[in-house]
Amino acid sequence: MELITKAPKGTVDIIPGESEKWSLVEAVMTDEAELNGFSEIRTPVFEHTELFLRSVGDTTDVVEKQMYTFEDKGGRSITLRPEGTAGAVRAMLENGLYNGGYPVKLYYKTSCYRYEKPQAGRLRELHQFGVEMFGTAEPAADAQVIAMAMSIFNRLGLADDIEVSINSIGCPTCRAEYRKALRTYLEGYKDQLCETCNSRLERNPMRILDCKSPVCGEIAKGAPKITDYLCDDCRAHFEKVQMLLKSIDIPFSIDPGLVRGLDYYTRTVFEFPSKRFGFALGGGGRYDGLVEEVGGKPTPALGFGLGLDRILMAMNEMGADFGNDSKCEVYIASLGEAAQMKAFQLTEKMHSCGIAADCDLCARGLKAQMKYADKIGAQYSIVLGDDEIANGEAVLKNMKTGEKKKISLNDDFVDTYITAVTEQEDAMPITF
Ligand code: HAM
């Protein structure tokens, strides 16, 4: 029985009371993305497995350990997206979005699936807000996406909790030298590295640097740093990114150990670790070789993914003010059958004018209706009985201040309601 009454491990329901907070946070992110010229893209929740093997990389934890992969009834290997970038790249190419000129700027809100060991801030179904920008190799693009993420954290009241960490992991040219040096260093610890890292030593030693095993982590600390191997172009690029960030007062620190857990990155990588929680609320970077890897023309690109679950968790823990989550502006209570009918019609009229209104749908008495109006946080109430219907007039009451105003129940109902409300002072609080 438990199987059907409990959500699968590592998943959560986002229920009323929480979902409103999610919508507010997503609205801030969407607004910020649109301010920066990004347009929304929605891609399928599943893709051909090959897409993730080629992009995320077959020696990453995500691909080796965490993907939800299955064969569909047509015998194809399908994977639930573990992240948003690969699908966005595929969709950009498949739909020829580059035909409109560069840079192409996309954003998305998606669920992702990773078979992880669930714990606080680590889920199997996680949610990300991501942006991807295609067609520019300029450091200004790197600085713009980092600034944009920081602006989001600012608006959400999280900026003080975030430390921006940046690094450059170079291009395939400078990385070849680095890999050699890294492999030589790691070979000295071969018998201490975990089994997975031993298998990565030949194929992709950089992956060992983000292994979660404490022993491998300690070994990684003494490893050569990629920043000492950057070629002139990569070094100049990284310096310009830093200069631009400084010019707009974005504080950051350079973390030469930051390599990120996905294979597609080149040059700038960054993360937004929460000081309070220890985990990253987001991360991203450049991936100048990925579009070509997926079958397109060589196209520089970059982006970030913000972890919505973690951001909401952080905001809740920090007691963020999400404002008034009341769904109801005005509750129209009624006494008697004729009044109930009138309340129903007036409520519908309110809806057609974009006003959040509600009336009794449970055949309750007046007292119970008013209790309900209170519970749902209605700002105003109107009580209709036989007298009100006969007079074509009722009283609009401000539930908080008790202030009362007369309004018409005739054709000018909505107009008189709006006039009465705008004459009152306590407007709904604007959040963020
Ligand atoms: P990522 O670092 O794997 O990057 O994930 C981005 C963010 O998603 C993390 O910083 C974290 O906040 C959240 N996250 C990741 N895994 C989990 C989990 N199991 N539970 C809860 N939250 C999680 C990417 O996914 C890249 N696609 C980002 C990117 C976009 N790079 C370039 N463009």
Coordinates of C-alpha atoms in Angstrom, one line a residue, residues 3-432:
L3 CA 4.0 2.3 -2.7
I4 CA 0.9 4.2 -3.9
T5 CA 0.5 6.5 -0.9
K6 CA 4.1 7.7 -0.7
A7 CA 5.9 9.7 -3.4
P8 CA 9.1 7.9 -4.7
K9 CA 12.2 8.5 -2.7
G10 CA 14.0 11.8 -3.5
T11 CA 10.8 13.5 -4.9
V12 CA 8.6 16.1 -3.2
D13 CA 5.2 17.5 -3.8
I14 CA 5.0 21.2 -4.0
I15 CA 1.8 21.9 -2.3
P16 CA -0.4 25.0 -1.8
G17 CA 1.4 27.3 0.6
E18 CA 4.7 26.4 -1.1
S19 CA 3.7 26.5 -4.7
E20 CA 2.9 30.3 -4.4
K21 CA 6.5 30.8 -3.2
W22 CA 7.8 28.9 -6.2
S23 CA 5.8 31.0 -8.6
L24 CA 7.1 34.2 -7.0
V25 CA 10.7 33.0 -7.2
E26 CA 10.3 31.8 -10.8
A27 CA 8.7 35.1 -11.7
V28 CA 11.8 37.0 -10.4
M29 CA 14.0 34.7 -12.4
T30 CA 11.9 35.0 -15.6
D31 CA 11.8 38.7 -15.2
E32 CA 15.5 39.0 -14.8
A33 CA 16.1 36.7 -17.8
E34 CA 13.8 38.7 -20.0
L35 CA 15.5 42.0 -18.9
N36 CA 18.6 40.4 -20.2
G37 CA 17.0 39.5 -23.6
F38 CA 16.4 35.8 -23.0
S39 CA 13.4 33.9 -24.4
E40 CA 11.8 30.8 -22.9
I41 CA 12.4 27.3 -24.3
R42 CA 10.6 24.1 -23.2
T43 CA 12.2 20.9 -24.2
P44 CA 11.1 17.2 -23.6
V45 CA 11.6 15.6 -20.2
F46 CA 13.3 12.7 -22.0
E47 CA 15.9 12.6 -24.7
H48 CA 17.9 9.9 -26.6
T49 CA 20.5 8.6 -24.1
E50 CA 23.2 9.3 -26.6
L51 CA 22.7 13.0 -26.2
F52 CA 23.8 12.9 -22.6
L53 CA 26.6 10.5 -23.1
R54 CA 28.0 12.8 -25.7
S55 CA 27.4 16.1 -23.9
V56 CA 27.5 15.5 -20.1
G57 CA 30.3 13.0 -20.6
D58 CA 30.5 9.2 -20.1
T59 CA 33.0 9.4 -17.2
T60 CA 30.9 11.9 -15.1
D61 CA 29.0 10.9 -12.0
V62 CA 25.8 12.0 -13.7
V63 CA 26.2 9.6 -16.6
E64 CA 28.0 6.8 -14.8
K65 CA 25.8 6.6 -11.7
Q66 CA 22.8 8.9 -11.8
M67 CA 20.8 8.7 -15.0
Y68 CA 17.3 7.3 -15.3
T69 CA 17.7 5.3 -18.5
F70 CA 15.3 2.8 -20.0
E71 CA 14.5 1.2 -23.2
D72 CA 11.1 2.3 -24.6
K73 CA 8.7 -0.1 -26.4
G74 CA 10.4 0.7 -29.7
G75 CA 13.7 -0.5 -28.4
R76 CA 15.3 3.0 -28.1
S77 CA 17.5 4.0 -25.2
I78 CA 15.8 6.9 -23.5
T79 CA 17.0 9.0 -20.5
L80 CA 15.1 11.4 -18.3
R81 CA 17.0 14.7 -18.5
P82 CA 19.6 14.9 -15.7
E83 CA 20.1 18.6 -16.6
G84 CA 18.9 21.2 -19.0
T85 CA 21.8 22.3 -21.2
A86 CA 22.1 19.2 -23.5
G87 CA 18.4 19.4 -24.4
A88 CA 18.6 23.2 -25.0
V89 CA 21.6 22.7 -27.4
R90 CA 19.8 19.9 -29.3
A91 CA 16.6 22.0 -29.6
M92 CA 18.6 25.1 -30.7
L93 CA 20.1 23.1 -33.5
E94 CA 17.1 21.1 -34.5
N95 CA 14.9 24.2 -34.7
G96 CA 17.6 26.3 -36.4
L97 CA 17.3 29.0 -33.8
Y98 CA 20.7 30.3 -34.9
N99 CA 19.1 31.5 -38.1
G100 CA 17.8 34.6 -36.3
G101 CA 21.4 35.7 -35.6
Y102 CA 23.6 35.5 -32.6
P103 CA 23.6 35.6 -29.7
V104 CA 20.7 33.2 -29.1
K105 CA 19.5 33.6 -25.5
L106 CA 17.3 31.0 -24.0
Y107 CA 16.0 30.3 -20.5
Y108 CA 14.0 27.4 -19.0
K109 CA 12.4 26.1 -15.9
T110 CA 12.6 22.3 -15.8
S111 CA 12.5 19.3 -13.6
C112 CA 15.7 17.1 -13.9
Y113 CA 16.3 13.5 -12.7
R114 CA 19.4 12.2 -11.0
Y115 CA 19.6 8.9 -9.1
E116 CA 21.3 10.5 -6.1
K117 CA 21.4 9.6 -2.4
P118 CA 18.6 11.8 -1.2
Q119 CA 19.4 14.2 1.7
A120 CA 18.7 17.9 2.5
G121 CA 19.1 19.8 -0.7
R122 CA 19.8 16.7 -2.8
L123 CA 16.8 15.2 -4.6
R124 CA 16.2 12.7 -7.4
E125 CA 13.7 15.0 -9.0
L126 CA 15.2 18.4 -8.9
H127 CA 14.1 21.7 -10.4
Q128 CA 16.3 24.1 -12.2
F129 CA 16.0 27.6 -13.7
G130 CA 18.6 27.8 -16.4
V131 CA 19.9 30.1 -19.1
E132 CA 21.9 29.3 -22.2
M133 CA 23.5 31.7 -24.6
F134 CA 24.9 30.7 -28.0
G135 CA 27.2 32.3 -30.5
T136 CA 29.5 34.6 -28.5
A137 CA 33.0 33.9 -27.2
E138 CA 33.3 37.4 -25.6
P139 CA 34.1 37.6 -21.9
A140 CA 31.3 40.2 -21.6
A141 CA 28.8 37.3 -22.2
D142 CA 30.4 35.4 -19.2
A143 CA 30.2 38.5 -17.1
Q144 CA 26.6 39.1 -18.1
V145 CA 25.3 35.7 -17.1
I146 CA 27.2 35.8 -13.8
A147 CA 25.8 39.3 -13.1
M148 CA 22.4 38.1 -14.0
A149 CA 22.5 35.2 -11.5
M150 CA 23.7 37.6 -8.8
S151 CA 21.0 40.0 -9.6
I152 CA 18.5 37.2 -9.1
F153 CA 20.1 36.2 -5.8
N154 CA 19.9 39.9 -4.8
R155 CA 16.3 40.2 -5.6
L156 CA 15.6 37.1 -3.6
G157 CA 17.4 38.4 -0.6
L158 CA 20.1 35.7 -0.9
A159 CA 23.1 37.8 -2.1
D160 CA 24.7 38.0 1.3
D161 CA 24.6 34.2 1.6
I162 CA 26.3 33.6 -1.7
E163 CA 30.0 33.6 -2.6
V164 CA 30.6 33.7 -6.3
S165 CA 33.5 31.2 -7.1
I166 CA 35.0 31.4 -10.6
N167 CA 37.7 29.5 -12.4
S168 CA 39.0 28.9 -15.9
I169 CA 39.4 25.3 -17.0
G170 CA 41.0 26.3 -20.3
C171 CA 40.4 25.0 -23.8
P172 CA 41.3 21.6 -25.3
T173 CA 44.8 22.9 -26.2
C174 CA 45.9 24.0 -22.8
R175 CA 44.1 21.1 -21.2
A176 CA 46.1 18.5 -23.0
E177 CA 49.3 19.7 -21.1
Y178 CA 47.4 19.9 -17.8
R179 CA 45.9 16.4 -18.2
K180 CA 49.4 15.0 -18.5
A181 CA 50.6 16.7 -15.4
L182 CA 47.5 15.7 -13.5
R183 CA 47.7 12.1 -14.5
T184 CA 51.3 11.9 -13.4
Y185 CA 50.4 13.3 -10.0
L186 CA 47.4 11.0 -9.6
E187 CA 49.3 7.9 -10.6
G188 CA 51.3 8.3 -7.4
Y189 CA 48.0 7.8 -5.5
K190 CA 46.6 5.0 -7.7
D191 CA 46.2 2.5 -4.8
Q192 CA 44.3 5.1 -2.7
L193 CA 41.9 6.4 -5.3
C194 CA 38.3 4.9 -5.3
E195 CA 37.4 2.3 -7.9
T196 CA 35.6 4.8 -10.1
C197 CA 38.5 7.2 -10.0
N198 CA 40.9 4.5 -10.9
S199 CA 38.9 3.8 -14.0
R200 CA 38.9 7.6 -14.8
L201 CA 42.7 7.9 -14.5
E202 CA 43.3 7.0 -18.1
R203 CA 40.2 8.4 -19.8
N204 CA 39.4 11.6 -17.9
P205 CA 41.6 12.4 -14.9
M206 CA 40.0 15.8 -14.4
R207 CA 36.8 14.0 -13.2
I208 CA 38.8 12.8 -10.2
L209 CA 38.9 16.4 -9.0
D210 CA 35.2 16.4 -8.2
C211 CA 34.9 12.9 -6.8
K212 CA 32.8 13.0 -3.6
S213 CA 34.9 10.3 -1.8
P214 CA 36.7 12.1 1.1
V215 CA 40.0 10.2 0.2
C216 CA 39.9 11.3 -3.4
G217 CA 39.0 14.8 -2.3
E218 CA 42.1 15.0 -0.1
I219 CA 44.3 13.7 -2.9
A220 CA 42.7 16.3 -5.3
K221 CA 43.7 19.1 -3.0
G222 CA 47.4 18.6 -3.7
A223 CA 46.8 18.2 -7.5
P224 CA 48.4 20.6 -10.0
K225 CA 46.0 23.6 -10.8
I226 CA 44.6 24.1 -14.3
T227 CA 45.2 27.9 -13.9
D228 CA 48.9 27.3 -14.1
Y229 CA 48.5 25.7 -17.5
L230 CA 46.2 28.1 -19.3
C231 CA 47.3 29.2 -22.8
D232 CA 47.6 32.9 -23.5
D233 CA 44.1 33.2 -25.1
C234 CA 42.4 31.4 -22.2
R235 CA 44.4 33.5 -19.6
A236 CA 43.4 36.8 -21.4
H237 CA 39.8 35.7 -21.5
F238 CA 39.7 34.8 -17.8
E239 CA 41.4 38.1 -16.9
K240 CA 38.9 40.1 -19.0
V241 CA 36.0 38.3 -17.3
Q242 CA 37.4 39.3 -13.9
M243 CA 37.9 42.8 -15.0
L244 CA 34.3 43.1 -16.2
L245 CA 32.9 41.6 -13.0
K246 CA 35.0 44.1 -10.9
S247 CA 33.8 47.0 -13.1
I248 CA 30.2 46.2 -12.1
D249 CA 31.1 45.5 -8.4
I250 CA 30.3 41.8 -8.4
P251 CA 32.4 40.3 -5.6
F252 CA 34.0 36.9 -6.5
S253 CA 36.8 34.6 -5.5
I254 CA 38.9 32.5 -7.7
D255 CA 38.8 28.8 -6.8
P256 CA 41.5 27.0 -8.9
G257 CA 40.0 23.7 -7.7
L258 CA 36.6 24.4 -9.2
V259 CA 36.2 22.1 -12.3
R260 CA 32.4 21.4 -12.2
G261 CA 30.9 17.9 -12.6
L262 CA 30.0 17.9 -16.2
D263 CA 32.4 17.3 -19.1
Y264 CA 31.3 19.9 -21.6
Y265 CA 32.8 23.0 -19.9
T266 CA 35.6 25.0 -21.3
R267 CA 37.2 28.3 -20.0
T268 CA 35.1 30.1 -17.4
V269 CA 33.3 28.0 -14.9
F270 CA 31.5 29.3 -11.8
E271 CA 29.4 28.3 -8.9
F272 CA 27.2 30.0 -6.3
P273 CA 27.8 28.2 -3.0
S274 CA 25.6 29.1 0.0
K275 CA 27.7 30.0 3.0
R276 CA 25.0 28.9 5.3
F277 CA 24.2 25.5 3.7
G278 CA 27.5 24.6 2.2
F279 CA 26.0 23.4 -1.1
A280 CA 25.8 25.3 -4.4
L281 CA 22.6 27.2 -5.2
G282 CA 23.7 27.2 -8.8
G283 CA 26.5 26.8 -11.2
G284 CA 27.5 27.1 -14.8
G285 CA 30.1 28.1 -17.3
R286 CA 31.2 28.1 -20.9
Y287 CA 30.9 25.1 -23.2
D288 CA 32.5 26.3 -26.4
G289 CA 32.9 22.7 -27.9
L290 CA 29.4 21.3 -27.1
V291 CA 27.4 22.6 -30.0
E292 CA 29.8 21.0 -32.4
E293 CA 29.9 17.8 -30.3
V294 CA 26.1 17.6 -30.7
G295 CA 26.3 18.0 -34.5
G296 CA 26.3 21.7 -35.1
K297 CA 28.9 24.1 -36.4
P298 CA 31.5 25.2 -33.9
T299 CA 29.6 27.7 -31.7
P300 CA 30.8 29.2 -28.5
A301 CA 28.2 29.0 -25.7
L302 CA 27.6 29.4 -22.0
G303 CA 25.0 29.3 -19.3
F304 CA 24.0 28.5 -15.8
G305 CA 21.5 26.4 -13.8
L306 CA 20.1 27.5 -10.5
G307 CA 18.7 24.9 -8.1
L308 CA 15.1 25.9 -7.3
D309 CA 14.7 23.3 -4.6
R310 CA 17.8 24.6 -2.8
I311 CA 16.9 28.2 -3.3
L312 CA 13.4 27.8 -1.9
M313 CA 14.9 25.8 1.0
A314 CA 17.4 28.5 1.7
M315 CA 14.8 31.2 1.5
N316 CA 12.4 29.3 3.9
E317 CA 15.2 28.7 6.4
M318 CA 16.2 32.3 6.3
G319 CA 12.6 33.4 6.9
A320 CA 12.2 35.2 3.6
D321 CA 9.1 37.4 3.3
F322 CA 7.0 35.9 0.5
G323 CA 4.2 38.5 1.0
N324 CA 0.5 37.9 1.1
D325 CA -0.4 34.5 -0.5
S326 CA -4.1 35.1 -0.3
K327 CA -5.9 34.0 -3.3
C328 CA -9.1 35.9 -2.6
E329 CA -9.6 39.6 -2.8
V330 CA -13.3 39.6 -2.0
Y331 CA -15.6 37.1 -0.5
I332 CA -19.3 37.4 -1.3
A333 CA -21.3 35.7 1.5
S334 CA -25.0 35.1 1.2
L335 CA -28.0 34.2 3.3
G336 CA -31.0 32.5 1.6
E337 CA -31.4 31.0 -1.9
A338 CA -31.9 34.2 -3.9
A339 CA -28.9 35.8 -2.3
Q340 CA -26.8 32.7 -2.9
M341 CA -27.7 32.9 -6.6
K342 CA -26.9 36.6 -6.7
A343 CA -23.5 36.0 -5.0
F344 CA -22.7 33.3 -7.5
Q345 CA -23.5 35.6 -10.5
L346 CA -21.5 38.5 -9.0
T347 CA -18.5 36.3 -8.3
E348 CA -18.5 35.2 -11.9
K349 CA -18.8 38.9 -13.0
M350 CA -15.8 39.7 -10.8
H351 CA -13.7 36.9 -12.4
S352 CA -14.5 38.2 -15.9
C353 CA -13.1 41.5 -14.8
G354 CA -9.9 39.9 -13.4
I355 CA -10.8 40.2 -9.7
A356 CA -10.1 37.3 -7.4
A357 CA -13.5 36.6 -5.8
D358 CA -15.2 33.7 -4.1
C359 CA -18.6 32.8 -2.7
D360 CA -20.1 29.9 -0.8
L361 CA -19.9 26.5 -2.6
C362 CA -20.7 24.3 0.4
A363 CA -24.1 25.5 1.5
R364 CA -22.8 26.8 4.8
G365 CA -24.4 29.2 7.2
L366 CA -23.4 32.8 7.3
K367 CA -21.1 32.4 10.3
A368 CA -19.2 29.5 8.7
Q369 CA -18.9 31.4 5.5
M370 CA -17.3 34.4 7.3
K371 CA -14.9 32.0 9.1
Y372 CA -13.9 30.6 5.7
A373 CA -13.4 34.1 4.2
D374 CA -11.1 34.8 7.1
K375 CA -9.2 31.5 6.6
I376 CA -8.6 32.1 2.9
G377 CA -7.3 35.6 3.7
A378 CA -10.1 37.6 1.8
Q379 CA -9.3 41.3 2.0
Y380 CA -12.9 42.4 1.6
S381 CA -16.3 40.8 2.2
I382 CA -19.8 41.5 1.0
V383 CA -22.8 40.0 2.8
L384 CA -26.0 39.5 0.7
G385 CA -29.4 38.8 2.1
D386 CA -33.0 39.5 1.0
D387 CA -32.8 43.3 2.0
E388 CA -29.6 43.8 -0.1
I389 CA -31.2 42.2 -3.1
A390 CA -34.4 44.2 -2.8
N391 CA -32.4 47.5 -2.4
G392 CA -29.8 46.7 -5.1
E393 CA -27.1 47.8 -2.6
A394 CA -24.7 46.1 -0.2
V395 CA -21.9 46.9 2.2
L396 CA -18.3 46.2 1.3
K397 CA -16.2 45.6 4.4
N398 CA -12.5 45.7 4.7
M399 CA -11.7 42.6 6.6
K400 CA -8.6 44.0 8.2
T401 CA -9.6 47.6 9.1
G402 CA -13.4 47.0 9.4
E403 CA -13.9 50.1 7.1
K404 CA -17.3 49.9 5.3
K405 CA -18.4 51.3 2.0
K406 CA -21.7 51.1 0.1
I407 CA -21.6 49.5 -3.3
S408 CA -24.2 48.8 -6.0
L409 CA -25.4 45.3 -6.9
N410 CA -26.7 46.5 -10.3
D411 CA -24.9 46.8 -13.6
D412 CA -22.4 49.2 -12.1
F413 CA -21.4 46.6 -9.4
V414 CA -17.8 46.2 -10.5
D415 CA -17.3 50.0 -11.0
T416 CA -18.6 50.8 -7.6
Y417 CA -16.6 48.0 -6.1
I418 CA -13.4 49.3 -7.7
T419 CA -14.1 52.9 -6.6
A420 CA -14.7 51.7 -3.0
V421 CA -11.5 49.6 -3.0
T422 CA -9.2 52.3 -4.5
E423 CA -10.4 54.8 -1.9
Q424 CA -9.0 52.5 0.8
E425 CA -5.4 52.6 1.7
D426 CA -4.1 49.1 2.4
A427 CA -3.1 47.9 -1.0
M428 CA -1.8 44.3 -1.4
P429 CA 2.0 44.2 -0.5
I430 CA 4.2 44.0 -3.5
T431 CA 6.8 41.3 -3.0
F432 CA 10.5 41.3 -4.1

